[in-house]
Structures are given as structure tokens and as C-alpha cells.
PDB file of N, CA and C in Angstrom:
ATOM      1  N   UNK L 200      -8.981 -10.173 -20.933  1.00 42.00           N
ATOM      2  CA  UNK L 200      -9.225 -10.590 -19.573  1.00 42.00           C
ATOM      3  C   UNK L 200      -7.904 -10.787 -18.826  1.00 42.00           C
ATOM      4  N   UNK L 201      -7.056 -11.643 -19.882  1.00 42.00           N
ATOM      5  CA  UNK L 201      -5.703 -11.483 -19.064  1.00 42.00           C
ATOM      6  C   UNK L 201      -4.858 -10.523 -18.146  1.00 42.00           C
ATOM      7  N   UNK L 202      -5.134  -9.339 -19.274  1.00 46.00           N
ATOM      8  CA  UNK L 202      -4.610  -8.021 -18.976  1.00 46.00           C
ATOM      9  C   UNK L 202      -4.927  -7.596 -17.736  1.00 46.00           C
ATOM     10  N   UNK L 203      -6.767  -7.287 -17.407  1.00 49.00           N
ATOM     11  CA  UNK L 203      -7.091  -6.957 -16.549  1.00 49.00           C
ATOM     12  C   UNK L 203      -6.013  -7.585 -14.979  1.00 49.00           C
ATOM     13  N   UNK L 204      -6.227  -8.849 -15.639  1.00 42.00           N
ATOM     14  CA  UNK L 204      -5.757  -9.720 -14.476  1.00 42.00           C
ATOM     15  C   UNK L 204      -4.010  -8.821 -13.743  1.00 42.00           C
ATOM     16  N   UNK L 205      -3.256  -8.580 -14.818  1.00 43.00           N
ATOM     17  CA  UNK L 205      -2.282  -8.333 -14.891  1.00 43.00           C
ATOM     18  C   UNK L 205      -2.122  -6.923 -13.916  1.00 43.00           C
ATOM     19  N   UNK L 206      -3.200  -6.164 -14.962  1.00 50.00           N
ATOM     20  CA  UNK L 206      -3.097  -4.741 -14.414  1.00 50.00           C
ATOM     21  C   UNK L 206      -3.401  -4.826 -12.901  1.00 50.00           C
ATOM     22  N   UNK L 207      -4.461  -6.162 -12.105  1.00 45.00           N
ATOM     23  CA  UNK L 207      -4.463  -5.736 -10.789  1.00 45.00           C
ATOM     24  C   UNK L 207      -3.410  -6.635  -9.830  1.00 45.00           C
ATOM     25  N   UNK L 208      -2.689  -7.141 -10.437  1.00 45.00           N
ATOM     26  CA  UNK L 208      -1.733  -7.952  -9.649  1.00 45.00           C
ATOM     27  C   UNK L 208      -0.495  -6.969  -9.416  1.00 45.00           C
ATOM     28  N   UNK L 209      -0.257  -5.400 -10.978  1.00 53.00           N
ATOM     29  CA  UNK L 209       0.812  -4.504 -10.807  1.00 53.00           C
ATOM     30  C   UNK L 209      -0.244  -4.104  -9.851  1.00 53.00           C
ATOM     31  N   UNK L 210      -1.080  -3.635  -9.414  1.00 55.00           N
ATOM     32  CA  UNK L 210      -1.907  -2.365  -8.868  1.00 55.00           C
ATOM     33  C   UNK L 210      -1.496  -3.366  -7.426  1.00 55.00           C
ATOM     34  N   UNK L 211      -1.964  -4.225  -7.443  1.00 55.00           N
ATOM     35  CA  UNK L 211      -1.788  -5.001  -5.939  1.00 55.00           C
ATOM     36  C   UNK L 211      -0.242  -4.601  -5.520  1.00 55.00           C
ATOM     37  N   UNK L 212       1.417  -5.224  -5.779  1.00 59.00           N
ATOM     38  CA  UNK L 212       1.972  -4.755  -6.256  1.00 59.00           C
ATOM     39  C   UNK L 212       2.703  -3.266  -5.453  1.00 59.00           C
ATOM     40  N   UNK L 213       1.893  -2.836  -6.007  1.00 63.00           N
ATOM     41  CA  UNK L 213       1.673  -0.855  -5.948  1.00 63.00           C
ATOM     42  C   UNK L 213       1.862  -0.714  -4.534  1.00 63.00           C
ATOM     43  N   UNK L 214       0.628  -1.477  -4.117  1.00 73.00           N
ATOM     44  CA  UNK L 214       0.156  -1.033  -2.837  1.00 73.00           C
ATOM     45  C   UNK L 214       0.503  -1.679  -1.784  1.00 73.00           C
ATOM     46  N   UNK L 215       1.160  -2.798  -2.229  1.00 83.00           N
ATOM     47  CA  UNK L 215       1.882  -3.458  -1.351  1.00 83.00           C
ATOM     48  C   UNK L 215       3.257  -2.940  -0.981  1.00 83.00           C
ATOM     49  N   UNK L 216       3.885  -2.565  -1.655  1.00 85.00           N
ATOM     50  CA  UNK L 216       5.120  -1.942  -2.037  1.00 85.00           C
ATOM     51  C   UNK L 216       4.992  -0.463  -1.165  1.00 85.00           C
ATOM     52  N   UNK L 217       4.339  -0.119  -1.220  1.00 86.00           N
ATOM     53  CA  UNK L 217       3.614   1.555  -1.076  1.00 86.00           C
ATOM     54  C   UNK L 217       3.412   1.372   0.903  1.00 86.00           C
ATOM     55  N   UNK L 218       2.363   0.275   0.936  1.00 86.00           N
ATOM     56  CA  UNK L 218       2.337  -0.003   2.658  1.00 86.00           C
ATOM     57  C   UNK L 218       3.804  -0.359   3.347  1.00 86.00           C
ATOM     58  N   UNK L 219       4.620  -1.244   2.694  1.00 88.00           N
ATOM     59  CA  UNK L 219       6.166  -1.208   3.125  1.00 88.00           C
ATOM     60  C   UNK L 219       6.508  -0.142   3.874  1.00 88.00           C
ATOM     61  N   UNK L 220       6.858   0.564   2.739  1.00 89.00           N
ATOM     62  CA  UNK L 220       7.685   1.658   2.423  1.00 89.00           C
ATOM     63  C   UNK L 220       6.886   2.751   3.756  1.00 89.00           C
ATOM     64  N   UNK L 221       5.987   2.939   3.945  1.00 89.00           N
ATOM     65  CA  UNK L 221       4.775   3.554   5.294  1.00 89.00           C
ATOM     66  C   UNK L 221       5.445   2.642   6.404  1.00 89.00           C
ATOM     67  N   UNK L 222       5.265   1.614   6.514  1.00 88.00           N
ATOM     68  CA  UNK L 222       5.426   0.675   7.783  1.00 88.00           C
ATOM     69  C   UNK L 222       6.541   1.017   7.854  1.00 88.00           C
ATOM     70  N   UNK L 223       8.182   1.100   7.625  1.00 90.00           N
ATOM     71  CA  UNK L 223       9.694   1.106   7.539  1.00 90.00           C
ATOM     72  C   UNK L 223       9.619   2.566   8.143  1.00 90.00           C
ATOM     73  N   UNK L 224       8.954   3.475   7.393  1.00 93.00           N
ATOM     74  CA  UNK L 224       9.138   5.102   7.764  1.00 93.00           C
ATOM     75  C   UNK L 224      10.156   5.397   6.929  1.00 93.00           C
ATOM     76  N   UNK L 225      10.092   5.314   5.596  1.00 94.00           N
ATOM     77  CA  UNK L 225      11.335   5.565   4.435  1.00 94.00           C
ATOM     78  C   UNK L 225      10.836   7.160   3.930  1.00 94.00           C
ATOM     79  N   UNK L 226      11.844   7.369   3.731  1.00 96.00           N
ATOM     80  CA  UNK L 226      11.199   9.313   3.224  1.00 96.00           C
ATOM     81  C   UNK L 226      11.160   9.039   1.434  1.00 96.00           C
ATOM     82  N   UNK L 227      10.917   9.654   0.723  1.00 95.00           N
ATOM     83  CA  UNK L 227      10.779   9.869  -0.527  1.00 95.00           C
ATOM     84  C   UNK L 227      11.974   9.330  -1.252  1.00 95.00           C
ATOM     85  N   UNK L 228      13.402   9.667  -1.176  1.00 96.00           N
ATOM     86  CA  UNK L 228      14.180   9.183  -1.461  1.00 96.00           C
ATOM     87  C   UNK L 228      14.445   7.606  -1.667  1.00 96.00           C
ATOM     88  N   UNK L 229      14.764   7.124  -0.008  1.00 96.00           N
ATOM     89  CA  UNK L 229      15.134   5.816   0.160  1.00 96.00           C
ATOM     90  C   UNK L 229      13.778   4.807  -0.474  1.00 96.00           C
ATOM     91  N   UNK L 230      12.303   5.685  -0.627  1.00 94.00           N
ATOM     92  CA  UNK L 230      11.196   4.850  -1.001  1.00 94.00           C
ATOM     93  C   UNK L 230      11.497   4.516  -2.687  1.00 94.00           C
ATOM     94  N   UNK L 231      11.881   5.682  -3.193  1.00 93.00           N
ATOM     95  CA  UNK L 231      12.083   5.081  -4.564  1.00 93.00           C
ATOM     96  C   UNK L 231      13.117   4.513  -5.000  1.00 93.00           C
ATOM     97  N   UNK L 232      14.335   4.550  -4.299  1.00 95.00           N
ATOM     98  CA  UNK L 232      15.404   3.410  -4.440  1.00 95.00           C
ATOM     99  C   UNK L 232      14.657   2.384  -4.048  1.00 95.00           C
ATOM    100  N   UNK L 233      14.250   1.498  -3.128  1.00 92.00           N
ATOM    101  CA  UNK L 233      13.205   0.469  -3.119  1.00 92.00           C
ATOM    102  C   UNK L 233      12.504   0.272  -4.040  1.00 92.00           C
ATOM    103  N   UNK L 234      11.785   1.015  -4.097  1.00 90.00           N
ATOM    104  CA  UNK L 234      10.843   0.544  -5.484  1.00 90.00           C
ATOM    105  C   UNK L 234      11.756  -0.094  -6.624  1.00 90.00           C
ATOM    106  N   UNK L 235      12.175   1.180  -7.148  1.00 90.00           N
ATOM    107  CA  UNK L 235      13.332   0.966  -8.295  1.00 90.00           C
ATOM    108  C   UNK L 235      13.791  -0.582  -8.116  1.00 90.00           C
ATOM    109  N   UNK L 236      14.488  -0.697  -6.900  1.00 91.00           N
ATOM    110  CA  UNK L 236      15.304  -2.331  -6.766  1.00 91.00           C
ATOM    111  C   UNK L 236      14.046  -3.364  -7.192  1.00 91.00           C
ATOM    112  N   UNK L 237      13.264  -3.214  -6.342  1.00 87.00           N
ATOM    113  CA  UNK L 237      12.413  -3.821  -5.998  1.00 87.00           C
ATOM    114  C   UNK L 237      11.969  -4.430  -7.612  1.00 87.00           C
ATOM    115  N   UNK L 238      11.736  -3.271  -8.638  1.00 87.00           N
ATOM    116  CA  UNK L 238      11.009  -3.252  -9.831  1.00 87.00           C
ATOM    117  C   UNK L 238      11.911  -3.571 -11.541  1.00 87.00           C
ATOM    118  N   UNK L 239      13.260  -3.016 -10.415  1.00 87.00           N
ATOM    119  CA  UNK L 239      14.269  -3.335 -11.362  1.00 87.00           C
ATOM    120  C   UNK L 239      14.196  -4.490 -12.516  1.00 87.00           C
ATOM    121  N   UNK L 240      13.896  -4.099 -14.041  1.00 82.00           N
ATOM    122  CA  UNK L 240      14.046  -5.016 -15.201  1.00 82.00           C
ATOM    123  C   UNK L 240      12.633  -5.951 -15.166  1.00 82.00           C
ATOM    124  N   UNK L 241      11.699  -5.189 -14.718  1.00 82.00           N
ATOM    125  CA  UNK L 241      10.140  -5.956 -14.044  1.00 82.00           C
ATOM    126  C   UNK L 241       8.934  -5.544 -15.036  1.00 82.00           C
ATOM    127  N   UNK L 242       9.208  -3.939 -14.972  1.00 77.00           N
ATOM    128  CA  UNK L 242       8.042  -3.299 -15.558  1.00 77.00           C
ATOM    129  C   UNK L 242       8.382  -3.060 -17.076  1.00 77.00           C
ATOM    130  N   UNK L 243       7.280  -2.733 -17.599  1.00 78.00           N
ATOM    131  CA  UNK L 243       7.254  -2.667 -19.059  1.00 78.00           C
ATOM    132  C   UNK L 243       7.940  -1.224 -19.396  1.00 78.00           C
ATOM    133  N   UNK L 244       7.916  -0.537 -18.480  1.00 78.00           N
ATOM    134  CA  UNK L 244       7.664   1.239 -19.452  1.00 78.00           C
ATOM    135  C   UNK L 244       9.434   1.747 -18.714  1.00 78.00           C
ATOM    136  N   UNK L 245      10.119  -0.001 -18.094  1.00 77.00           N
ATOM    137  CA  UNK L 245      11.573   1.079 -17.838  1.00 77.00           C
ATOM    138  C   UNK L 245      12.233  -0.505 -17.664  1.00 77.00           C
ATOM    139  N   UNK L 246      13.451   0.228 -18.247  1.00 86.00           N
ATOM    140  CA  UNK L 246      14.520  -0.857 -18.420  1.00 86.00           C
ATOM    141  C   UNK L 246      15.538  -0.808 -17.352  1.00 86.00           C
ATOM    142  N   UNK L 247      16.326  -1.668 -17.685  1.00 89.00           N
ATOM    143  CA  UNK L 247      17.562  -1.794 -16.474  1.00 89.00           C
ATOM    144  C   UNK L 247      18.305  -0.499 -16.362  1.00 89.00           C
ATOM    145  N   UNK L 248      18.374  -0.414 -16.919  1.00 90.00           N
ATOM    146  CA  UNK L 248      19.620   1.231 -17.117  1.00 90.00           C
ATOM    147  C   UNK L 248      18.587   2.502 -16.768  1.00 90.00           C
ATOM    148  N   UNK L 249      17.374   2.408 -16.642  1.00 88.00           N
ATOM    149  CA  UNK L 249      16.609   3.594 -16.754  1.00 88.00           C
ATOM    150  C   UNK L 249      16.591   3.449 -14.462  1.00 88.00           C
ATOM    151  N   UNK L 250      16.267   2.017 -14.825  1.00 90.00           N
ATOM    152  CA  UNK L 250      15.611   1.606 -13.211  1.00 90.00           C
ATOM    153  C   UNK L 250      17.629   2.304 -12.652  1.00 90.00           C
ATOM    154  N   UNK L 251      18.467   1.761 -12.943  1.00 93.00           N
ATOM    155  CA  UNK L 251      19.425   1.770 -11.984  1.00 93.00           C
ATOM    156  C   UNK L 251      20.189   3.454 -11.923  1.00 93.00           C
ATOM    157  N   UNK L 252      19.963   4.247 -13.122  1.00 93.00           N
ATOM    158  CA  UNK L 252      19.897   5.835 -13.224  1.00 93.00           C
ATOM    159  C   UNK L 252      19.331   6.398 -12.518  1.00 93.00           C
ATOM    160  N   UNK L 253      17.827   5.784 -11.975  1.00 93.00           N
ATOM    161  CA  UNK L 253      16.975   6.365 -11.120  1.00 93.00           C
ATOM    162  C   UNK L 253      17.587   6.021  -9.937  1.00 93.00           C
ATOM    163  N   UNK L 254      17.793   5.042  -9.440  1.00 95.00           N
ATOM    164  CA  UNK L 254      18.473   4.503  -7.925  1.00 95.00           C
ATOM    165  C   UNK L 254      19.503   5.225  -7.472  1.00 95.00           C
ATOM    166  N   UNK L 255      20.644   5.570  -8.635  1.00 96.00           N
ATOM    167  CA  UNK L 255      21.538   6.885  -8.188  1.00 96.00           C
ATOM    168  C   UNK L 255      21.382   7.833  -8.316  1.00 96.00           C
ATOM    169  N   UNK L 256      20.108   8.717  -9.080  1.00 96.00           N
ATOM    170  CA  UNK L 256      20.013  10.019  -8.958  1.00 96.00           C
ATOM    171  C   UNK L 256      19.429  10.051  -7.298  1.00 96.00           C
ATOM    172  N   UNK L 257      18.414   9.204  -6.812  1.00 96.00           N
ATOM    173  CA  UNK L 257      17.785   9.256  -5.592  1.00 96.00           C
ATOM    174  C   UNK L 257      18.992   9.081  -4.404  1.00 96.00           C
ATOM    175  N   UNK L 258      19.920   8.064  -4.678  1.00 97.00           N
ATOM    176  CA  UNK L 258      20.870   7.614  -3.593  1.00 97.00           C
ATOM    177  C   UNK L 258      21.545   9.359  -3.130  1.00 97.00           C
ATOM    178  N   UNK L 259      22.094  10.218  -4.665  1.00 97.00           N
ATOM    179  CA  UNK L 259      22.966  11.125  -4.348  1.00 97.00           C
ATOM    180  C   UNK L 259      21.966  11.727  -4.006  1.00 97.00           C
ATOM    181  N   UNK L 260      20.725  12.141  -4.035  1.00 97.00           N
ATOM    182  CA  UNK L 260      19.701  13.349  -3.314  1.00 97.00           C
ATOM    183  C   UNK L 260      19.812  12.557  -1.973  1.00 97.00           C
ATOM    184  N   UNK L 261      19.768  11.547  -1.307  1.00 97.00           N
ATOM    185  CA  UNK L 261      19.860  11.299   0.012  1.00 97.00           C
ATOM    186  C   UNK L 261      21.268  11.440   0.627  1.00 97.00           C
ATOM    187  N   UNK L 262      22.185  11.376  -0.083  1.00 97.00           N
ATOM    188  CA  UNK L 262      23.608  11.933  -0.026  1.00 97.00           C
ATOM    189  C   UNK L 262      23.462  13.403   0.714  1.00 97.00           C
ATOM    190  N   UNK L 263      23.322  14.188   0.113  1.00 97.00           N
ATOM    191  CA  UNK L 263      23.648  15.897   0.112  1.00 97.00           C
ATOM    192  C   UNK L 263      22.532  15.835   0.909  1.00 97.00           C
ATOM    193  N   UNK L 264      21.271  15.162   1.157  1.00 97.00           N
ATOM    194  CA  UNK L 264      20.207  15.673   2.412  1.00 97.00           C
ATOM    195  C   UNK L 264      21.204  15.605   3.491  1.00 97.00           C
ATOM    196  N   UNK L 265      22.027  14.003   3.804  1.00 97.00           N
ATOM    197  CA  UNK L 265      22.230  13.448   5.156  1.00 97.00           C
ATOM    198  C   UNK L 265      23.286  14.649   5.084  1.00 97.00           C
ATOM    199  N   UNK L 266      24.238  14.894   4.439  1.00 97.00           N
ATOM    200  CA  UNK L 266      25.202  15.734   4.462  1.00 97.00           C
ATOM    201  C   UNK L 266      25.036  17.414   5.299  1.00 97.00           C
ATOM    202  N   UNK L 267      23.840  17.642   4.501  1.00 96.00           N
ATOM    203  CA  UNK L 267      23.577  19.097   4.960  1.00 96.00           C
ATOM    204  C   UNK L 267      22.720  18.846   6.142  1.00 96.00           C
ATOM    205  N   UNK L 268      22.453  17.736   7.239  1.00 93.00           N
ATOM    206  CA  UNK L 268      21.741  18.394   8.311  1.00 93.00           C
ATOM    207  C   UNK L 268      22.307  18.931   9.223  1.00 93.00           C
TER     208      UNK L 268
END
């Protein structure tokens, strides 16, 4: 029962995180650096080093976008 509980507080969470990221007008990039921060050392299935790898592979893809317009 706990679990359940758990699973809808990440799912809540989700979607809270998810409406942000809509309301701001963040493109794909800057949304998952957010998340990432946001989730950083939080979730079960990614660690600190996995969360902050992800934040700079996304930062440098928003790099070379802003670069090349």
C-alpha cells in the first residue's frame, strides 16, 4: 500500500514538473536540465553522477543549438 502511495506522489511529481516546464515555454533541452536538477540524487533508477552527466550532455546540445541559429 505504501508503494502505491509512493508511486502516485512520483507520478504527481511527473506532472507537476511536466506543467512547469509547459507554463515557462522550456524546449526539450532546458526541460531536462530541470528535471535532472530538480530530481538530482531523488530517484531510485539514477544517481548523482548519472543525473549531473545528463545535465551536461543537455546543457552542450543547447550550446551548439544557440550557437548555430
Amino acid at each position: 500500500e505504501s508503494i502505491n502511495f509512493l508511486n502516485a506522489v512520483e507520478n504527481q511529481t511527473s506532472t507537476t514538473l511536466q506543467d512547469l516546464i509547459e507554463a515557462k515555454n522550456m524546449n526539450f533541452s532546458i526541460g531536462n536540465i530541470f528535471k535532472a536538477c530538480y530530481r538530482m540524487g531523488n530517484v531510485s533508477h539514477s544517481d548523482s553522477v548519472r543525473d549531473l552527466n545528463k545535465i551536461i550532455w543537455f546543457a552542450q546540445r543547447e550550446l551548439d543549438r544557440l550557437r548555430n541559429e
